[in-house]
Coordinates of C-alpha atoms and ligand atoms in Angstrom, one line a residue:
X1 CA 1.2 23.0 -19.3
X2 CA 3.9 24.0 -18.7
X3 CA 4.8 24.7 -15.1
X4 CA 7.8 26.3 -13.6
X5 CA 9.6 24.1 -11.2
X6 CA 10.7 25.2 -7.8
X7 CA 13.9 25.8 -6.5
X8 CA 14.1 24.6 -2.5
X9 CA 17.2 25.5 -0.8
X10 CA 18.7 23.4 1.8
X11 CA 21.9 23.0 4.0
X12 CA 21.7 19.3 2.6
X13 CA 22.5 20.7 -0.7
X14 CA 19.4 22.7 -2.8
X15 CA 17.0 20.7 -4.4
X16 CA 14.2 21.4 -7.6
X17 CA 10.4 20.0 -7.2
X18 CA 9.9 19.9 -11.9
X19 CA 6.0 19.6 -12.3
X20 CA 6.1 16.5 -15.1
X21 CA 3.2 16.0 -18.1
X22 CA 2.7 13.1 -20.4
X23 CA 5.4 10.1 -20.4
X24 CA 9.4 11.3 -21.2
X25 CA 9.9 11.9 -17.4
X26 CA 9.5 7.6 -16.7
X27 CA 11.2 7.2 -20.5
X28 CA 14.4 9.3 -19.4
X29 CA 14.4 8.2 -15.5
X30 CA 14.0 4.1 -16.6
X31 CA 17.1 4.9 -19.5
X32 CA 19.6 6.5 -16.4
X33 CA 22.3 4.5 -15.5
X34 CA 22.9 2.3 -11.8
X35 CA 19.0 2.9 -10.7
X36 CA 17.7 1.0 -8.0
X37 CA 13.6 1.8 -8.7
X38 CA 11.7 1.0 -5.3
X39 CA 7.5 1.4 -6.5
X40 CA 4.5 1.4 -4.7
X41 CA 2.4 -1.6 -4.9
X42 CA -0.7 0.2 -5.7
X43 CA 0.7 2.8 -8.1
X44 CA 2.8 0.4 -9.5
X45 CA -1.1 -2.2 -10.2
X46 CA -2.7 1.0 -11.5
X47 CA 0.5 2.4 -13.5
X48 CA 2.8 0.0 -14.3
X49 CA 0.7 -0.7 -18.2
X50 CA 0.5 3.5 -18.5
X51 CA 2.6 6.2 -17.5
X52 CA 5.0 4.1 -16.1
X53 CA 6.0 1.5 -18.2
X54 CA 9.0 2.1 -19.6
X55 CA 10.1 1.3 -15.8
X56 CA 10.0 -2.5 -16.9
X57 CA 12.8 -2.7 -17.7
X58 CA 14.6 -1.1 -14.6
X59 CA 13.8 -4.1 -12.7
X60 CA 11.6 -1.7 -9.9
X61 CA 10.9 -3.4 -6.7
X62 CA 7.5 -3.3 -5.6
X63 CA 6.9 -2.4 -2.2
X64 CA 4.3 -3.8 -0.3
X65 CA 2.8 -0.1 1.9
X66 CA 1.4 0.0 5.2
X67 CA 2.0 1.8 8.6
X68 CA 3.2 -1.3 9.2
X69 CA 5.0 -2.0 6.5
X70 CA 7.2 1.2 7.4
X71 CA 10.1 0.6 9.2
X72 CA 13.4 -1.0 9.1
X73 CA 12.7 -4.5 8.4
X74 CA 11.2 -3.3 4.8
X75 CA 14.6 -0.7 4.5
X76 CA 16.8 -4.4 5.6
X77 CA 14.9 -5.9 2.8
X78 CA 15.9 -3.5 0.2
X79 CA 20.0 -3.4 1.6
X80 CA 19.9 -6.7 0.3
X81 CA 18.3 -6.4 -2.9
X82 CA 20.9 -3.7 -3.5
X83 CA 24.0 -5.1 -2.5
X84 CA 22.5 -8.3 -4.7
X85 CA 22.7 -6.0 -7.7
X86 CA 26.4 -4.8 -9.9
X87 CA 25.8 -0.6 -8.6
X88 CA 27.2 0.1 -5.2
X89 CA 27.7 3.5 -4.3
X90 CA 27.3 5.1 -7.4
X91 CA 23.2 4.4 -7.3
X92 CA 20.3 6.6 -7.7
X93 CA 17.6 5.3 -5.8
X94 CA 14.5 5.9 -7.6
X95 CA 10.8 5.9 -6.1
X96 CA 7.8 6.6 -6.8
X97 CA 4.1 5.9 -4.3
X98 CA 3.1 8.7 -1.7
X99 CA 4.7 9.3 2.1
X100 CA 5.2 5.6 2.5
X101 CA 7.3 5.5 0.2
X102 CA 9.0 8.5 0.4
X103 CA 9.4 7.7 4.1
X104 CA 11.3 4.2 3.7
X105 CA 13.4 5.2 0.3
X106 CA 14.3 8.4 1.9
X107 CA 15.7 6.2 5.1
X108 CA 17.5 4.2 2.0
X109 CA 18.9 6.4 0.2
X110 CA 21.0 8.6 3.2
X111 CA 21.8 5.6 5.0
X112 CA 22.9 3.5 1.7
X113 CA 26.8 4.2 1.8
X114 CA 26.2 7.4 4.6
X115 CA 24.6 8.3 1.5
X116 CA 23.4 8.0 -2.1
X117 CA 21.4 9.9 -5.3
X118 CA 17.7 10.2 -4.7
X119 CA 14.9 10.7 -7.0
X120 CA 11.6 10.8 -5.6
X121 CA 7.9 11.3 -7.6
X122 CA 5.2 11.6 -5.0
X123 CA 1.9 9.6 -5.8
X124 CA -0.2 11.2 -3.9
X125 CA -1.1 14.5 -2.9
X126 CA -0.3 14.7 0.5
X127 CA 3.1 13.8 -1.0
X128 CA 2.6 16.0 -3.4
X129 CA 1.7 19.0 -1.7
X130 CA 3.6 19.1 1.6
X131 CA 6.3 15.7 2.2
X132 CA 7.8 16.0 -0.8
X133 CA 10.3 18.6 0.9
X134 CA 11.5 19.3 3.5
X135 CA 13.8 16.6 3.9
X136 CA 12.2 14.7 6.9
X137 CA 12.2 10.4 6.1
X138 CA 10.4 8.7 9.3
X139 CA 10.1 4.8 10.2
X140 CA 7.9 3.2 12.5
X141 CA 9.1 1.5 15.7
X142 CA 7.0 -1.4 17.6
X143 CA 3.7 1.3 18.7
X144 CA 5.7 4.8 18.3
X145 CA 4.9 6.7 14.7
X146 CA 8.2 7.7 13.3
X147 CA 10.3 7.3 15.7
X148 CA 13.7 7.5 14.2
X149 CA 14.9 8.9 10.9
X150 CA 17.0 11.2 8.6
X151 CA 17.0 14.7 7.8
X152 CA 17.7 13.8 4.0
X153 CA 16.2 15.7 0.5
X154 CA 15.7 13.9 -2.8
X155 CA 18.2 15.3 -5.8
X156 CA 15.4 16.1 -7.8
X157 CA 11.2 15.9 -6.6
X158 CA 9.5 15.3 -10.0
X159 CA 5.3 15.8 -9.4
X160 CA 2.9 14.2 -11.8
X161 CA -0.1 15.1 -11.2
X162 CA -2.1 12.9 -12.7
X163 CA -1.6 10.3 -10.6
X164 CA -3.7 12.3 -8.2
X165 CA -6.2 10.1 -10.5
X166 CA -6.2 6.3 -9.0
X167 CA -6.0 7.9 -5.1
X168 CA -9.0 6.4 -3.1
X169 CA -11.5 9.8 -1.7
X170 CA -10.2 9.2 1.3
X171 CA -6.2 9.6 0.3
X172 CA -7.1 12.1 -2.0
X173 CA -9.2 14.7 0.9
X174 CA -6.2 13.0 3.2
X175 CA -4.5 15.5 0.7
X176 CA -6.9 18.1 0.6
X177 CA -6.6 18.7 4.3
X178 CA -2.5 19.6 4.3
X179 CA -3.4 21.8 1.1
X180 CA -5.9 24.0 3.5
X181 CA -3.5 23.9 6.1
X182 CA -0.6 25.6 4.3
X183 CA -3.0 27.7 2.3
X184 CA -4.4 29.0 6.1
X185 CA -1.1 29.6 6.5
X186 CA 0.5 31.4 3.4
X187 CA -1.9 34.8 4.2
X188 CA -5.0 36.5 2.6
X189 CA -3.5 35.8 -1.3
X190 CA -3.1 32.1 -1.1
X191 CA -6.9 31.5 0.9
X192 CA -7.9 34.0 -1.7
X193 CA -7.2 31.3 -4.1
X194 CA -7.2 28.6 -2.4
X195 CA -11.4 29.4 -1.5
X196 CA -11.7 30.5 -5.3
X197 CA -10.0 26.3 -6.7
X198 CA -11.9 24.4 -4.5
X199 CA -14.3 23.3 -6.8
X200 CA -12.3 22.1 -9.3
X201 CA -9.7 20.7 -6.8
X202 CA -12.8 18.8 -5.4
X203 CA -13.1 17.8 -9.0
X204 CA -9.4 16.4 -8.8
X205 CA -9.0 18.6 -12.2
X206 CA -5.1 18.4 -13.1
X207 CA -5.0 21.9 -14.1
X208 CA -6.6 22.6 -9.9
X209 CA -4.3 20.1 -8.8
X210 CA -0.6 21.4 -9.6
X211 CA -1.6 24.8 -8.7
X212 CA -3.0 24.2 -5.3
X213 CA 0.8 22.1 -5.3
X214 CA 2.6 24.6 -6.2
X215 CA 1.2 26.7 -4.0
X216 CA 1.6 24.8 -0.6
X217 CA 4.6 24.0 -1.7
X218 CA 5.6 27.7 -2.0
X219 CA 4.2 28.2 1.5
X220 CA 6.5 25.4 3.3
X221 CA 9.3 26.2 1.4
X222 CA 9.3 28.9 3.2
X223 CA 9.0 27.7 6.6
X224 CA 11.6 25.3 5.7
X225 CA 14.1 27.8 4.2
X226 CA 13.8 29.7 7.1
X227 CA 13.8 26.8 9.7
X228 CA 15.0 23.6 8.4
X229 CA 16.0 21.7 11.2
X230 CA 12.4 22.7 12.5
X231 CA 14.0 24.8 15.9
X232 CA 10.6 27.2 15.5
X233 CA 9.0 28.6 12.7
X234 CA 8.4 25.3 11.3
X235 CA 6.3 24.4 14.3
X236 CA 3.6 26.2 13.1
X237 CA 3.3 23.7 10.4
X238 CA 1.8 21.8 13.0
X239 CA -0.9 23.5 12.7
X240 CA -4.2 21.0 13.3
X241 CA -2.0 18.5 14.0
X242 CA -2.0 19.0 17.4
X243 CA -4.9 17.8 17.6
X244 CA -5.2 16.6 14.8
X245 CA -2.5 13.6 16.4
X246 CA -4.5 12.9 19.3
X247 CA -7.2 12.0 17.4
X248 CA -5.2 10.1 15.5
X249 CA -4.1 7.6 18.4
X250 CA -7.2 8.2 20.6
X251 CA -9.0 7.1 17.6
X252 CA -6.2 4.2 17.1
X253 CA -6.1 5.7 13.7
X254 CA -9.6 5.5 12.3
X255 CA -9.4 9.0 11.3
X256 CA -7.2 9.1 8.0
X257 CA -4.9 12.0 9.2
X258 CA -5.7 14.2 6.8
X259 CA -9.0 14.7 8.4
X260 CA -8.1 14.2 11.8
X261 CA -6.0 17.6 10.7
X262 CA -8.5 19.2 9.5
X263 CA -10.4 18.6 12.4
X264 CA -7.7 20.2 14.6
X265 CA -8.1 23.1 12.5
X266 CA -12.2 23.3 12.9
X267 CA -10.8 23.0 16.8
X268 CA -7.9 24.8 16.9
X269 CA -10.8 27.7 15.6
X270 CA -12.5 27.3 18.4
X271 CA -9.7 27.6 21.2
X272 CA -8.9 31.0 19.2
X273 CA -12.4 32.3 19.2
X274 CA -12.9 31.5 22.8
X275 CA -9.0 33.4 23.8
X276 CA -10.1 36.3 21.4
X277 CA -8.0 36.2 19.0
X278 CA -10.4 35.2 16.7
X279 CA -13.3 37.1 15.4
X280 CA -17.2 33.9 15.7
X281 CA -17.7 35.4 11.4
X282 CA -14.2 35.2 10.4
X283 CA -13.8 31.3 12.3
X284 CA -17.8 30.3 11.2
X285 CA -16.0 31.9 7.2
X286 CA -13.3 29.4 7.6
X287 CA -15.0 26.4 8.9
X288 CA -18.0 26.5 6.4
X289 CA -15.4 28.1 2.9
X290 CA -12.8 26.0 3.8
X291 CA -12.6 23.6 6.2
X292 CA -16.0 21.6 6.1
X293 CA -16.2 21.1 2.4
X294 CA -12.7 19.0 2.8
X295 CA -14.3 17.4 6.0
X296 CA -15.4 13.8 4.7
X297 CA -16.8 11.4 7.4
X298 CA -17.7 13.5 10.8
X299 CA -17.3 11.4 13.7
X300 CA -17.6 12.8 17.0
X301 CA -15.8 11.3 20.1
X302 CA -17.5 10.1 23.4
X303 CA -16.2 10.8 26.7
X304 CA -14.2 8.1 26.8
X305 CA -12.5 9.3 22.9
X306 CA -12.3 12.6 24.5
X307 CA -10.6 11.6 27.4
X308 CA -7.7 9.9 25.3
X309 CA -7.5 13.1 23.0
X310 CA -6.5 15.0 26.2
X311 CA -4.1 12.2 27.7
X312 CA -2.4 12.6 24.0
X313 CA -2.2 15.6 24.0
X314 CA -0.2 15.3 27.4
X315 CA 2.1 13.1 25.6
X316 CA 2.4 15.2 22.1
X317 CA 6.4 14.6 21.3
X318 CA 6.5 17.8 19.5
X319 CA 5.0 19.1 23.3
X320 CA 7.3 21.2 24.5
X321 CA 6.2 23.8 28.0
X322 CA 4.5 22.8 31.3
X323 CA 0.6 22.9 29.5
X324 CA -0.7 22.1 25.9
X325 CA 0.8 23.2 23.1
X326 CA -1.2 24.3 20.1
X327 CA -0.7 25.9 16.9
X328 CA -3.7 28.0 15.9
X329 CA -4.6 31.1 13.1
X330 CA -5.9 34.6 14.6
X331 CA -7.5 37.4 12.8
X332 CA -4.8 38.7 9.8
X333 CA -3.9 34.8 9.8
X334 CA -1.3 35.7 11.6
X335 CA -0.4 31.4 13.0
X336 CA 1.0 31.8 16.8
X337 CA 1.9 28.8 18.9
X338 CA 1.0 28.3 22.6
X339 CA 2.6 26.5 25.0
X340 CA -0.1 26.9 28.1
X341 CA -3.8 25.3 26.7
X342 CA -5.8 24.0 29.5
X343 CA -7.3 20.3 29.7
X344 CA -10.7 22.7 30.1
X345 CA -10.3 24.5 27.0
X346 CA -9.7 21.1 25.5
X347 CA -13.1 19.8 27.1
X348 CA -14.0 23.2 25.8
X349 CA -13.8 23.2 22.3
X350 CA -14.1 19.2 21.8
X351 CA -17.5 19.5 23.5
X352 CA -18.2 22.2 20.9
X353 CA -17.4 19.9 18.2
X354 CA -20.8 18.5 16.6
X355 CA -21.8 22.5 16.5
X356 CA -18.6 22.8 14.4
X357 CA -19.8 20.7 12.3
X358 CA -22.6 22.9 11.0
X359 CA -22.6 25.1 8.1
Ligands
NAD401 N1 8.5 12.9 5.1 C1 7.7 13.5 6.0 O1 8.2 14.7 5.8 C2 6.6 13.1 5.7 C3 5.4 14.0 5.7 C4 3.6 13.6 6.5 C5 3.7 12.6 6.0 N2 4.7 11.1 6.0 C6 4.6 9.7 6.0 O2 3.7 9.8 4.8 C7 3.0 8.7 4.8 C8 1.5 9.2 4.2 O3 1.7 9.3 3.3 P1 0.6 9.3 1.9 O4 -0.4 9.5 2.5 O5 1.5 9.9 0.9 O6 0.1 8.0 1.8 P2 1.0 6.6 2.0 O7 2.1 6.1 1.3 O8 0.0 5.9 2.9 O9 0.0 5.5 0.6 C9 -1.6 5.8 1.0 C10 -2.0 4.6 -0.2 O10 -2.2 5.1 -1.3 C11 -1.7 4.2 -2.9 N3 -1.4 5.3 -3.2 C12 0.0 5.5 -3.2 N4 -0.1 6.9 -4.6 C13 -1.3 6.3 -5.6 C14 -2.3 6.7 -7.1 N5 -1.5 7.5 -7.3 N6 -3.0 6.0 -6.8 C15 -3.7 4.6 -6.1 N7 -3.3 4.6 -5.5 C16 -1.8 5.4 -4.8 C17 -1.0 3.4 -1.3 O11 -0.7 2.4 -1.7 C18 -1.7 3.4 0.1 O12 -2.7 2.3 -0.3 C19 2.1 8.3 6.6 O13 3.7 7.2 7.2 C20 3.1 9.7 6.9 O14 4.1 9.3 8.3 C21 5.9 11.7 6.0

């Protein structure tokens, strides 16, 4: 099935997201000159004898994957490997993996000789439907997540939707969290399409994955093209992340990212309702039809977790004003960012969580 590529405009160089099928794309990468191929260790284990077999001859570097490995030392090892090979300034970094691979290799590509060519094939739903565009690369440093980074989009993104077939439920549902978030920021048409596609998407049907990925990227594109360097409208993509990040921090990252984003959207909906920005019936409809179906685990924060969530929100790096920051999607799917969220509102929303989990 042919899916029209998406063109992304960027002040750092325009690029395209191509939807690929079969194995021809891997063959094409394998015969490219001067490539430096880096593949996520699990993706290599699962697909080296399948779709990635043509890349065996390209001497791929197999990248260990964990948040602890998303650090400068990992990039430094890759610099050594590049330096040991004949191709230098003209090398093309080809990376295949999820967001961690993207962040490490994007940073590598952006700093190597002040920027070399970079082709990226995302293999998680999160990376396909969200992180592969926007141009951010990030590394963790000490206890600080994504402290270091650059802006550097790949020159080509190749989406092979079948990769999601081997993802764990946790990682697949994590991606779904971002897919739902983007559709809720995309207006009535996008929400209706998602509602219809959700059963097929939950069953990982490739057509549905491709469709929801392309739709998510189209919505994100509108935000990033208008505000590439994150100075205004792009902040709205933080929907679900204000509470979500705080929940991740408060639980020591026990709640997977996309799940935290879903819970964040549930809580943002409760705040919006309490502020009179979102009708109770609409809040419930979104919750029951779109949010709860993609929530795998439903951990209930206890009293100490609630305190930690409030603390974490106070230190959110995206905070700008005196109060706490929150993005909400109100009636008519209007997204707004406020900077005057009170601690009492946070506590009230968290206290409501058991009811928010009810269908
Ligand atoms: N640069 C950005 O714009 C951006 C945006 C959002 C998130 N991120 C970062 O992305 C990271 C999360 O990325 P992610 O959720 O895509 O996943 P990931 O890269 O953390 O991978 C998750 C797990 O899935 C495995 N995996 C990857 N593809 C697979 C496949 N097809 N089959 C089986 N297993 C597979 C990995 O080995 C890993 O164990 C975080 O570090 C986050 O900070 C970056």
